[in-house]
Short mmCIF file of C-alpha atoms in Angstrom, two decimals:
data_model
loop_
_atom_site.label_atom_id
_atom_site.label_comp_id
_atom_site.label_asym_id
_atom_site.label_seq_id
_atom_site.Cartn_x
_atom_site.Cartn_y
_atom_site.Cartn_z
CA UNK A 1 0.00 0.00 0.00
CA UNK A 2 1.22 3.50 -0.82
CA UNK A 3 -0.02 6.82 0.55
CA UNK A 4 1.92 9.88 -0.61
CA UNK A 5 5.55 9.29 0.37
CA UNK A 6 4.62 6.56 2.83
CA UNK A 7 4.77 2.93 1.73
CA UNK A 8 4.10 -0.28 3.59
CA UNK A 9 6.85 -2.78 2.82
CA UNK A 10 8.59 -5.81 4.35
CA UNK A 11 11.89 -5.31 6.17
CA UNK A 12 15.02 -6.18 4.21
CA UNK A 13 17.31 -8.83 5.72
CA UNK A 14 19.53 -7.14 8.33
CA UNK A 15 17.60 -3.84 8.17
CA UNK A 16 17.00 -2.00 11.45
CA UNK A 17 13.64 -2.74 12.94
CA UNK A 18 12.80 0.71 14.34
CA UNK A 19 9.38 -0.16 15.72
CA UNK A 20 10.44 -2.29 18.76
CA UNK A 21 13.19 0.22 19.62
CA UNK A 22 10.78 3.15 19.50
CA UNK A 23 8.19 1.21 21.52
CA UNK A 24 10.79 0.20 24.14
CA UNK A 25 12.33 3.67 24.47
CA UNK A 26 9.06 5.60 24.62
CA UNK A 27 7.37 3.11 26.95
CA UNK A 28 10.27 2.93 29.43
CA UNK A 29 10.69 6.71 29.38
CA UNK A 30 6.97 7.37 29.77
CA UNK A 31 6.30 4.75 32.43
CA UNK A 32 9.54 5.66 34.27
CA UNK A 33 8.57 9.34 34.39
CA UNK A 34 5.02 8.58 35.53
CA UNK A 35 6.26 6.27 38.33
CA UNK A 36 8.81 8.92 39.32
CA UNK A 37 6.12 11.60 39.53
CA UNK A 38 3.67 9.29 41.32
CA UNK A 39 6.30 8.64 44.00
CA UNK A 40 6.64 12.45 44.30
CA UNK A 41 10.38 12.24 43.76
CA UNK A 42 12.15 15.55 42.99
CA UNK A 43 11.44 16.83 39.47
CA UNK A 44 13.49 19.56 37.77
CA UNK A 45 11.77 22.96 37.54
CA UNK A 46 12.06 25.13 34.44
CA UNK A 47 14.90 27.51 35.26
CA UNK A 48 13.92 29.70 32.31
CA UNK A 49 10.47 30.37 33.76
CA UNK A 50 11.84 30.38 37.30
CA UNK A 51 14.32 33.15 36.56
CA UNK A 52 12.36 35.23 34.02
CA UNK A 53 8.74 34.57 34.89
CA UNK A 54 7.82 33.69 31.28
CA UNK A 55 7.39 30.15 29.92
CA UNK A 56 9.98 28.48 27.69
CA UNK A 57 8.82 26.64 24.50
CA UNK A 58 8.44 23.36 26.42
CA UNK A 59 6.80 24.73 29.57
CA UNK A 60 3.73 22.78 30.57
CA UNK A 61 5.06 19.54 29.05
CA UNK A 62 4.92 17.70 32.38
CA UNK A 63 1.47 19.02 33.29
CA UNK A 64 0.24 18.21 29.78
CA UNK A 65 1.50 14.62 30.15
CA UNK A 66 -0.15 14.27 33.56
CA UNK A 67 -3.44 15.65 32.22
CA UNK A 68 -3.28 13.14 29.34
CA UNK A 69 -2.52 10.33 31.79
CA UNK A 70 -5.75 11.28 33.60
CA UNK A 71 -7.65 11.29 30.30
CA UNK A 72 -8.17 15.06 30.23
CA UNK A 73 -7.22 15.80 26.63
CA UNK A 74 -8.72 19.33 26.70
CA UNK A 75 -6.58 20.42 29.64
CA UNK A 76 -3.52 18.70 28.14
CA UNK A 77 -4.01 20.59 24.87
CA UNK A 78 -4.59 23.91 26.66
CA UNK A 79 -1.44 23.46 28.80
CA UNK A 80 0.89 22.93 25.82
CA UNK A 81 -0.75 22.20 22.43
CA UNK A 82 2.42 21.06 20.65
CA UNK A 83 3.55 18.72 23.42
CA UNK A 84 0.01 17.32 23.70
CA UNK A 85 -0.01 16.56 19.96
CA UNK A 86 3.49 15.07 20.27
CA UNK A 87 2.35 12.76 23.10
CA UNK A 88 -0.71 11.69 21.11
CA UNK A 89 1.52 11.08 18.09
CA UNK A 90 3.86 8.92 20.16
CA UNK A 91 0.87 7.03 21.55
CA UNK A 92 -0.51 6.39 18.04
CA UNK A 93 2.91 5.28 16.82
CA UNK A 94 3.31 2.98 19.84
CA UNK A 95 -0.05 1.36 19.09
CA UNK A 96 0.99 0.93 15.45
CA UNK A 97 4.38 -0.51 16.55
CA UNK A 98 2.66 -2.95 18.89
CA UNK A 99 0.24 -4.01 16.14
CA UNK A 100 2.94 -4.63 13.52
CA UNK A 101 5.06 -6.56 16.03
CA UNK A 102 2.20 -8.74 17.24
CA UNK A 103 0.68 -9.42 13.82
CA UNK A 104 4.03 -9.42 11.93
CA UNK A 105 2.74 -6.87 9.45
CA UNK A 106 4.63 -4.83 6.85
CA UNK A 107 6.25 -1.60 8.05
CA UNK A 108 5.48 2.01 7.18
CA UNK A 109 8.52 3.61 5.59
CA UNK A 110 9.12 7.04 4.05
CA UNK A 111 10.27 7.31 0.45
CA UNK A 112 12.81 9.94 -0.61
CA UNK A 113 11.02 13.26 -0.08
CA UNK A 114 11.66 15.90 -2.79
CA UNK A 115 13.98 18.77 -1.75
CA UNK A 116 11.29 21.43 -2.22
CA UNK A 117 8.94 19.53 0.07
CA UNK A 118 11.75 19.11 2.63
CA UNK A 119 12.28 22.88 2.66
CA UNK A 120 8.56 23.51 3.14
CA UNK A 121 8.48 20.95 5.97
CA UNK A 122 11.42 22.69 7.72
CA UNK A 123 9.61 26.03 7.55
CA UNK A 124 6.43 24.42 8.90
CA UNK A 125 8.29 22.76 11.82
CA UNK A 126 10.02 26.02 12.84
CA UNK A 127 6.76 28.00 12.46
CA UNK A 128 4.78 25.53 14.55
CA UNK A 129 7.38 25.62 17.37
CA UNK A 130 7.41 29.44 17.35
CA UNK A 131 3.60 29.58 17.15
CA UNK A 132 3.30 27.23 20.09
CA UNK A 133 5.71 29.38 22.11
CA UNK A 134 3.73 32.55 21.30
CA UNK A 135 0.60 30.75 22.51
CA UNK A 136 2.37 29.79 25.75
CA UNK A 137 3.62 33.37 26.23
CA UNK A 138 0.04 34.63 25.82
CA UNK A 139 -1.87 32.07 27.86
CA UNK A 140 0.54 30.39 30.28
CA UNK A 141 1.94 33.31 32.27
CA UNK B 1 6.72 2.81 -9.60
CA UNK B 2 9.61 3.39 -7.16
CA UNK B 3 12.07 0.63 -6.34
CA UNK B 4 13.64 0.41 -2.87
CA UNK B 5 17.34 -0.55 -2.77
CA UNK B 6 19.04 -2.01 0.29
CA UNK B 7 22.65 -3.03 0.88
CA UNK B 8 23.74 -4.99 3.97
CA UNK B 9 20.72 -3.74 5.93
CA UNK B 10 21.30 -0.10 4.92
CA UNK B 11 18.54 1.58 2.94
CA UNK B 12 20.02 3.35 -0.09
CA UNK B 13 16.79 5.05 -1.15
CA UNK B 14 14.04 4.78 -3.74
CA UNK B 15 14.66 4.92 -7.48
CA UNK B 16 12.87 4.50 -10.77
CA UNK B 17 13.73 1.46 -12.93
CA UNK B 18 15.78 3.73 -15.25
CA UNK B 19 17.78 5.12 -12.30
CA UNK B 20 18.45 1.58 -11.04
CA UNK B 21 19.66 0.49 -14.49
CA UNK B 22 21.89 3.57 -14.76
CA UNK B 23 23.22 2.89 -11.22
CA UNK B 24 24.08 -0.69 -12.21
CA UNK B 25 25.81 0.44 -15.40
CA UNK B 26 27.85 3.08 -13.53
CA UNK B 27 28.73 0.85 -10.57
CA UNK B 28 26.58 2.68 -8.01
CA UNK B 29 24.66 -0.56 -7.40
CA UNK B 30 25.83 -4.17 -7.56
CA UNK B 31 23.96 -7.32 -8.53
CA UNK B 32 23.86 -8.48 -4.89
CA UNK B 33 22.01 -5.35 -3.67
CA UNK B 34 18.47 -6.13 -2.60
CA UNK B 35 15.46 -4.53 -4.28
CA UNK B 36 11.76 -4.31 -3.53
CA UNK B 37 8.77 -2.68 -5.16
CA UNK B 38 5.06 -2.59 -4.42
CA UNK B 39 3.34 -5.90 -5.06
CA UNK B 40 6.37 -8.04 -4.15
CA UNK B 41 6.21 -10.36 -1.14
CA UNK B 42 9.90 -10.17 -0.25
CA UNK B 43 13.19 -8.55 -1.28
CA UNK B 44 15.15 -9.91 -4.23
CA UNK B 45 18.76 -9.37 -5.38
CA UNK B 46 19.00 -7.00 -8.34
CA UNK B 47 20.34 -9.94 -10.38
CA UNK B 48 16.89 -11.58 -10.04
CA UNK B 49 14.85 -8.38 -10.29
CA UNK B 50 12.50 -8.26 -13.33
CA UNK B 51 13.27 -5.61 -15.94
CA UNK B 52 16.85 -5.02 -14.80
CA UNK B 53 19.90 -5.98 -16.88
CA UNK B 54 23.17 -6.76 -15.07
CA UNK B 55 26.24 -5.38 -16.92
CA UNK B 56 28.52 -8.04 -18.36
CA UNK B 57 31.64 -6.95 -16.47
CA UNK B 58 30.61 -6.18 -12.92
CA UNK B 59 31.97 -2.87 -11.67
CA UNK B 60 32.99 -2.39 -8.04
CA UNK B 61 30.57 -0.14 -6.13
CA UNK B 62 31.68 3.52 -6.20
CA UNK B 63 30.96 4.22 -2.55
CA UNK B 64 30.55 1.21 -0.26
CA UNK B 65 28.16 1.98 2.56
CA UNK B 66 29.38 -0.50 5.17
CA UNK B 67 31.92 -0.46 6.64
CA UNK B 68 32.86 3.16 5.99
CA UNK B 69 36.40 3.33 4.64
CA UNK B 70 38.94 5.36 6.63
CA UNK B 71 39.49 8.87 5.26
CA UNK B 72 42.86 10.01 4.05
CA UNK B 73 43.65 11.77 7.34
CA UNK B 74 43.13 8.50 9.20
CA UNK B 75 46.10 6.94 7.49
CA UNK B 76 49.24 7.50 9.51
CA UNK B 77 52.49 6.13 8.07
CA UNK B 78 53.78 3.19 10.05
CA UNK B 79 50.57 2.81 12.09
CA UNK B 80 48.08 0.18 11.03
CA UNK B 81 44.54 0.70 12.27
CA UNK B 82 41.65 -1.75 12.19
CA UNK B 83 38.89 -1.02 9.69
CA UNK B 84 36.18 -0.82 12.33
CA UNK B 85 36.25 1.58 15.30
CA UNK B 86 35.67 2.26 18.14
CA UNK B 87 36.97 -0.91 19.76
CA UNK B 88 33.56 -1.55 21.37
CA UNK B 89 32.31 -2.54 17.91
CA UNK B 90 34.97 -5.31 17.90
CA UNK B 91 34.20 -6.76 21.35
CA UNK B 92 34.33 -10.42 20.28
CA UNK B 93 37.97 -10.10 19.18
CA UNK B 94 39.21 -7.39 21.60
CA UNK B 95 37.26 -8.59 24.72
CA UNK B 96 34.83 -6.45 26.69
CA UNK B 97 37.01 -4.61 29.22
CA UNK B 98 39.94 -3.73 26.90
CA UNK B 99 37.37 -2.68 24.27
CA UNK B 100 35.62 -0.46 26.84
CA UNK B 101 38.79 1.40 27.85
CA UNK B 102 40.13 1.61 24.28
CA UNK B 103 36.82 3.12 23.14
CA UNK B 104 36.95 5.82 25.82
CA UNK B 105 40.57 6.66 24.93
CA UNK B 106 39.96 6.71 21.16
CA UNK B 107 36.75 8.75 21.31
CA UNK B 108 38.20 11.37 23.66
CA UNK B 109 41.67 11.76 22.17
CA UNK B 110 41.31 10.62 18.54
CA UNK B 111 37.71 11.34 17.53
CA UNK B 112 38.80 12.45 14.03
CA UNK B 113 40.31 9.00 13.43
CA UNK B 114 37.72 6.95 15.32
CA UNK B 115 34.34 8.14 14.07
CA UNK B 116 35.05 7.83 10.30
CA UNK B 117 35.61 4.11 10.87
CA UNK B 118 32.43 3.64 12.94
CA UNK B 119 29.95 1.30 11.22
CA UNK B 120 26.47 2.74 10.74
CA UNK B 121 24.62 -0.52 10.28
CA UNK B 122 21.39 0.33 12.05
CA UNK B 123 22.12 -1.64 15.24
CA UNK B 124 21.29 0.19 18.48
CA UNK B 125 22.53 -2.44 20.91
CA UNK B 126 26.34 -1.86 20.79
CA UNK B 127 26.23 1.90 21.62
CA UNK B 128 23.45 1.33 24.18
CA UNK B 129 25.38 -1.39 26.03
CA UNK B 130 28.49 0.83 25.98
CA UNK B 131 26.49 3.71 27.45
CA UNK B 132 25.01 1.47 30.15
CA UNK B 133 28.42 0.10 31.13
CA UNK B 134 29.91 3.61 31.15
CA UNK B 135 27.13 5.03 33.33
CA UNK B 136 27.24 2.07 35.69
CA UNK B 137 31.04 2.25 36.08
CA UNK B 138 31.19 6.05 36.51
CA UNK B 139 28.15 5.99 38.83
CA UNK B 140 29.58 3.26 41.04
CA UNK B 141 33.05 4.82 41.37
CA UNK B 142 31.53 8.29 41.97
CA UNK B 143 29.30 6.80 44.68
CA UNK B 144 32.33 5.25 46.39
CA UNK B 145 34.36 8.49 46.16
CA UNK B 146 31.54 10.68 47.47
CA UNK B 147 30.68 8.25 50.26
CA UNK B 148 34.33 8.27 51.32
CA UNK B 149 34.37 12.09 51.23
CA UNK B 150 31.19 12.25 53.32
CA UNK B 151 32.63 9.81 55.86
CA UNK B 152 35.15 12.55 56.66
CA UNK B 153 32.19 14.78 57.52
CA UNK B 154 30.43 12.07 59.56
CA UNK B 155 30.73 13.92 62.90
CA UNK B 156 28.83 16.85 61.32
CA UNK B 157 25.96 14.60 60.21
CA UNK B 158 25.86 12.86 63.60
CA UNK B 159 25.52 16.20 65.34
CA UNK B 160 22.83 17.30 62.90
CA UNK B 161 20.93 14.06 63.55
CA UNK B 162 21.12 14.56 67.30
CA UNK B 163 19.99 18.18 67.01
CA UNK B 164 17.07 17.58 64.66
CA UNK B 165 13.96 16.22 66.30
CA UNK B 166 12.22 16.12 62.90
CA UNK B 167 14.80 13.74 61.44
CA UNK B 168 14.70 11.38 64.42
CA UNK B 169 10.88 11.19 64.32
CA UNK B 170 10.79 9.86 60.71
CA UNK B 171 9.51 6.28 60.82
CA UNK B 172 11.68 4.83 58.06
CA UNK B 173 12.28 1.06 58.12
CA UNK B 174 15.83 0.27 57.06
CA UNK B 175 14.78 -2.79 55.03
CA UNK B 176 12.85 -0.54 52.63
CA UNK B 177 16.22 0.72 51.38
CA UNK B 178 16.75 -2.73 49.87
CA UNK B 179 13.79 -2.01 47.55
CA UNK B 180 14.22 1.73 47.16
CA UNK B 181 17.87 1.80 46.08
CA UNK B 182 17.67 -0.86 43.30
CA UNK B 183 14.24 0.49 42.30
CA UNK B 184 15.54 4.05 41.97
CA UNK B 185 18.55 2.71 40.05
CA UNK B 186 16.40 0.80 37.52
CA UNK B 187 14.02 3.74 37.18
CA UNK B 188 16.93 6.13 36.71
CA UNK B 189 18.46 3.92 34.00
CA UNK B 190 15.11 3.68 32.15
CA UNK B 191 14.61 7.46 32.24
CA UNK B 192 18.24 8.06 31.26
CA UNK B 193 18.02 5.73 28.25
CA UNK B 194 14.77 7.32 27.10
CA UNK B 195 16.23 10.80 27.58
CA UNK B 196 19.27 9.83 25.55
CA UNK B 197 17.09 8.59 22.66
CA UNK B 198 15.17 11.88 22.86
CA UNK B 199 18.27 14.13 22.91
CA UNK B 200 19.81 12.25 19.99
CA UNK B 201 16.50 12.82 18.17
CA UNK B 202 16.63 16.57 18.86
CA UNK B 203 20.23 16.84 17.61
CA UNK B 204 19.33 14.79 14.52
CA UNK B 205 16.28 16.98 13.86
CA UNK B 206 18.43 20.13 13.96
CA UNK B 207 20.94 18.49 11.63
CA UNK B 208 18.07 17.57 9.27
CA UNK B 209 16.78 21.15 9.35
CA UNK B 210 20.26 22.31 8.31
CA UNK B 211 20.33 19.73 5.54
CA UNK B 212 23.37 17.98 7.03
CA UNK B 213 21.83 14.64 8.04
CA UNK B 214 23.20 12.45 5.27
CA UNK B 215 22.69 9.27 7.28
CA UNK B 216 19.89 8.03 9.48
CA UNK B 217 19.05 8.60 13.14
CA UNK B 218 21.16 5.58 14.09
CA UNK B 219 24.35 7.44 13.06
CA UNK B 220 23.55 10.40 15.35
CA UNK B 221 22.54 8.09 18.19
CA UNK B 222 25.84 6.20 17.95
CA UNK B 223 27.91 9.39 17.99
CA UNK B 224 26.05 10.75 21.03
CA UNK B 225 26.40 7.45 22.96
CA UNK B 226 30.14 7.09 22.33
CA UNK B 227 30.77 10.80 23.01
CA UNK B 228 29.44 10.29 26.53
CA UNK B 229 32.90 8.79 27.16
CA UNK B 230 33.68 12.29 28.46
CA UNK B 231 31.76 11.27 31.60
CA UNK B 232 34.94 9.60 32.89
CA UNK B 233 36.24 13.06 33.84
CA UNK B 234 33.50 13.15 36.48
CA UNK B 235 35.70 10.74 38.42
CA UNK B 236 38.19 13.54 39.11
CA UNK B 237 36.87 15.16 42.29
CA UNK B 238 35.91 18.85 42.33
CA UNK B 239 37.22 20.07 38.93
CA UNK B 240 36.62 16.96 36.78
CA UNK B 241 33.06 17.95 35.85
CA UNK B 242 34.35 21.07 34.07
CA UNK B 243 36.31 18.94 31.59
CA UNK B 244 33.26 16.84 30.68
CA UNK B 245 31.55 19.63 28.72
CA UNK B 246 34.32 20.56 26.21
CA UNK B 247 35.36 16.94 25.66
CA UNK B 248 31.74 15.86 25.09
CA UNK B 249 31.00 18.63 22.62
CA UNK B 250 34.29 18.36 20.72
CA UNK B 251 33.95 14.57 20.34
CA UNK B 252 30.29 14.73 19.32
CA UNK B 253 30.76 17.62 16.84
CA UNK B 254 33.72 15.88 15.16
CA UNK B 255 31.77 12.61 15.22
CA UNK B 256 28.64 14.08 13.63
CA UNK B 257 30.60 15.87 10.89
CA UNK B 258 32.64 12.75 10.04
CA UNK B 259 29.81 10.21 10.22
CA UNK B 260 27.26 12.30 8.31
CA UNK B 261 29.94 13.63 5.95
CA UNK B 262 28.77 17.18 6.56
CA UNK B 263 30.42 20.52 7.31
CA UNK B 264 31.78 21.08 10.81
CA UNK B 265 29.61 24.15 11.42
CA UNK B 266 26.43 22.19 10.73
CA UNK B 267 27.48 19.53 13.23
CA UNK B 268 28.39 22.23 15.75
CA UNK B 269 25.02 23.95 15.33
CA UNK B 270 23.20 20.62 15.65
CA UNK B 271 24.97 19.90 18.93
CA UNK B 272 24.93 23.39 20.43
CA UNK B 273 21.68 24.86 19.08
CA UNK B 274 19.35 23.34 21.71
CA UNK B 275 21.54 24.80 24.47
CA UNK B 276 22.51 28.07 22.75
CA UNK B 277 18.87 28.72 21.83
CA UNK B 278 17.93 28.72 25.52
CA UNK B 279 20.77 31.15 26.32
CA UNK B 280 19.83 33.44 23.41
CA UNK B 281 16.20 33.50 24.47
CA UNK B 282 17.22 34.47 27.99
CA UNK B 283 19.62 37.11 26.61
CA UNK B 284 16.93 38.48 24.28
CA UNK B 285 14.36 38.69 27.03
CA UNK B 286 16.81 40.40 29.39
CA UNK B 287 17.71 42.87 26.60
CA UNK B 288 14.01 43.57 26.07
CA UNK B 289 13.46 44.14 29.78
CA UNK B 290 16.46 46.47 29.99
CA UNK B 291 15.27 48.37 26.89
CA UNK B 292 11.84 48.84 28.46
CA UNK B 293 13.35 50.07 31.74
CA UNK B 294 15.68 52.40 29.85
CA UNK B 295 12.89 53.87 27.70
CA UNK B 296 10.69 54.36 30.81
CA UNK B 297 13.50 56.14 32.62
CA UNK B 298 14.08 58.36 29.56
CA UNK B 299 10.37 59.30 29.42
CA UNK B 300 10.18 60.12 33.12
#
C-alpha cells in the first residue's frame, strides 16, 4: 500500500527494525517518568520560567503529560498544544508498533522526499514551534 | 513505480527502474544489492529483479556503505589501524574490558580517526550497552568516592541528627532501602536511556533542518552514545566535571561531521543549538526588559 511518500513494505534482511526500539524507548521513558512523579520524587523545575517569569517553549510539558494520563485531553491541549499533539503522536505510533510486532505486518517507511517539500516541511516545523511558544507566552503566564 | 534498494541492511533510497539500471551500469549498485517494489512479497537481489539488466563486467561499487572506509587523514604512516572503530564494535575479538577502555581513549583523544571508521549498520545495541556500562562504572566509582568524602564529615551529620527532632521522628524502616535503592537505580536507568534517545532525536532533527543529516538517526545516536565517554572526567573530584563539557561537545561535533559527511559548522550547530537557543532567548528577554526600563527612565 502507498499513501503519498509513505509505503508499507517488508523489512530487508539485516535492516534496522525501528518499531520495537521506539516502543521500548518511549514506553520505558513514559512509564519511568510517571512512576517517578507518582512517587513524588524531585522533578526539575524550568529555570527559564523560574528566573524570568515567562514560559519556555516546552513549559507545561509535564502538566500536559499528567493531564493526558488522567484522560483530560482538553486540559492537556490547553497546557501545551504542541507537546500534547506530540504525546498523542507517540501514543498512536506505539499502538501501530505494537500491532505490527504482534501481527508481523509490513512496516510504514518514508520514500525519498523531494527537496522542495523538505524545505517547506522545515519552515512548517520552525513556524509551529514558534507559534506554540507565542501561545504559551500569551496564555501560560 | 519506485524501487527500494538495500545493501547490507542499509537503505540506499528509492529509485525508478531507469535510475536503477543507470546505477548498475555506472557501478553505483551491484547485482547483490536487494530490491523491492510494491506488489512483491519479499526482497530480491538486483540480479533476479525483473526488468533489470546486469552489466557483463561487474563494476565495483563507487561508494561502499558498510563499513565506511577510513578517510585520508586516518592513514598515519607506520601505524596500522583496524577497519572498524571504536573498539567496542569489535568486542568479540578485543574482549569487553579492553574494548571499553580503548573506546573511551579513542573517542576522547582521537575522535577524528575513530568516528570515520564507525559502522552505521542500524544496530542500536552496541552503543546502548556501551552507554550502560559507562554510566554504571562512573556511577559506582563516583558513589564510592563521594561516600568516602562524606565519611570525613560524619561527625557533622551525627551532630545534625542529634539536634534535629524532625529527622529522628521519621519512621523509616531500614529494610525498605533494599527495595528503594535498586528500584531508583532501575528507574533512573530507564529514564536516562529514554532521555538519551530523545536528545539524539533533537540533535538529529536540527541536523536535518540544516540539511546535514546524510545518514539516518542511528548514526547520530551512535555518535552521542560514544561521546558520553567524556563522563569519565567526572571521576576527578571537584574540577573533573568542568572537563566533561568541552570533551563531550568536541567529540560529538567531530563525530557528527565525520559520520554524516557534513560541514563542521552544521554539526556544531546541531549539537549546540538546543543549548545556545535557551541562552539566546534568555539574553533576548533580558535585553528587552532592559530596553523597556531604559525607555521608561528616559520618558520620566
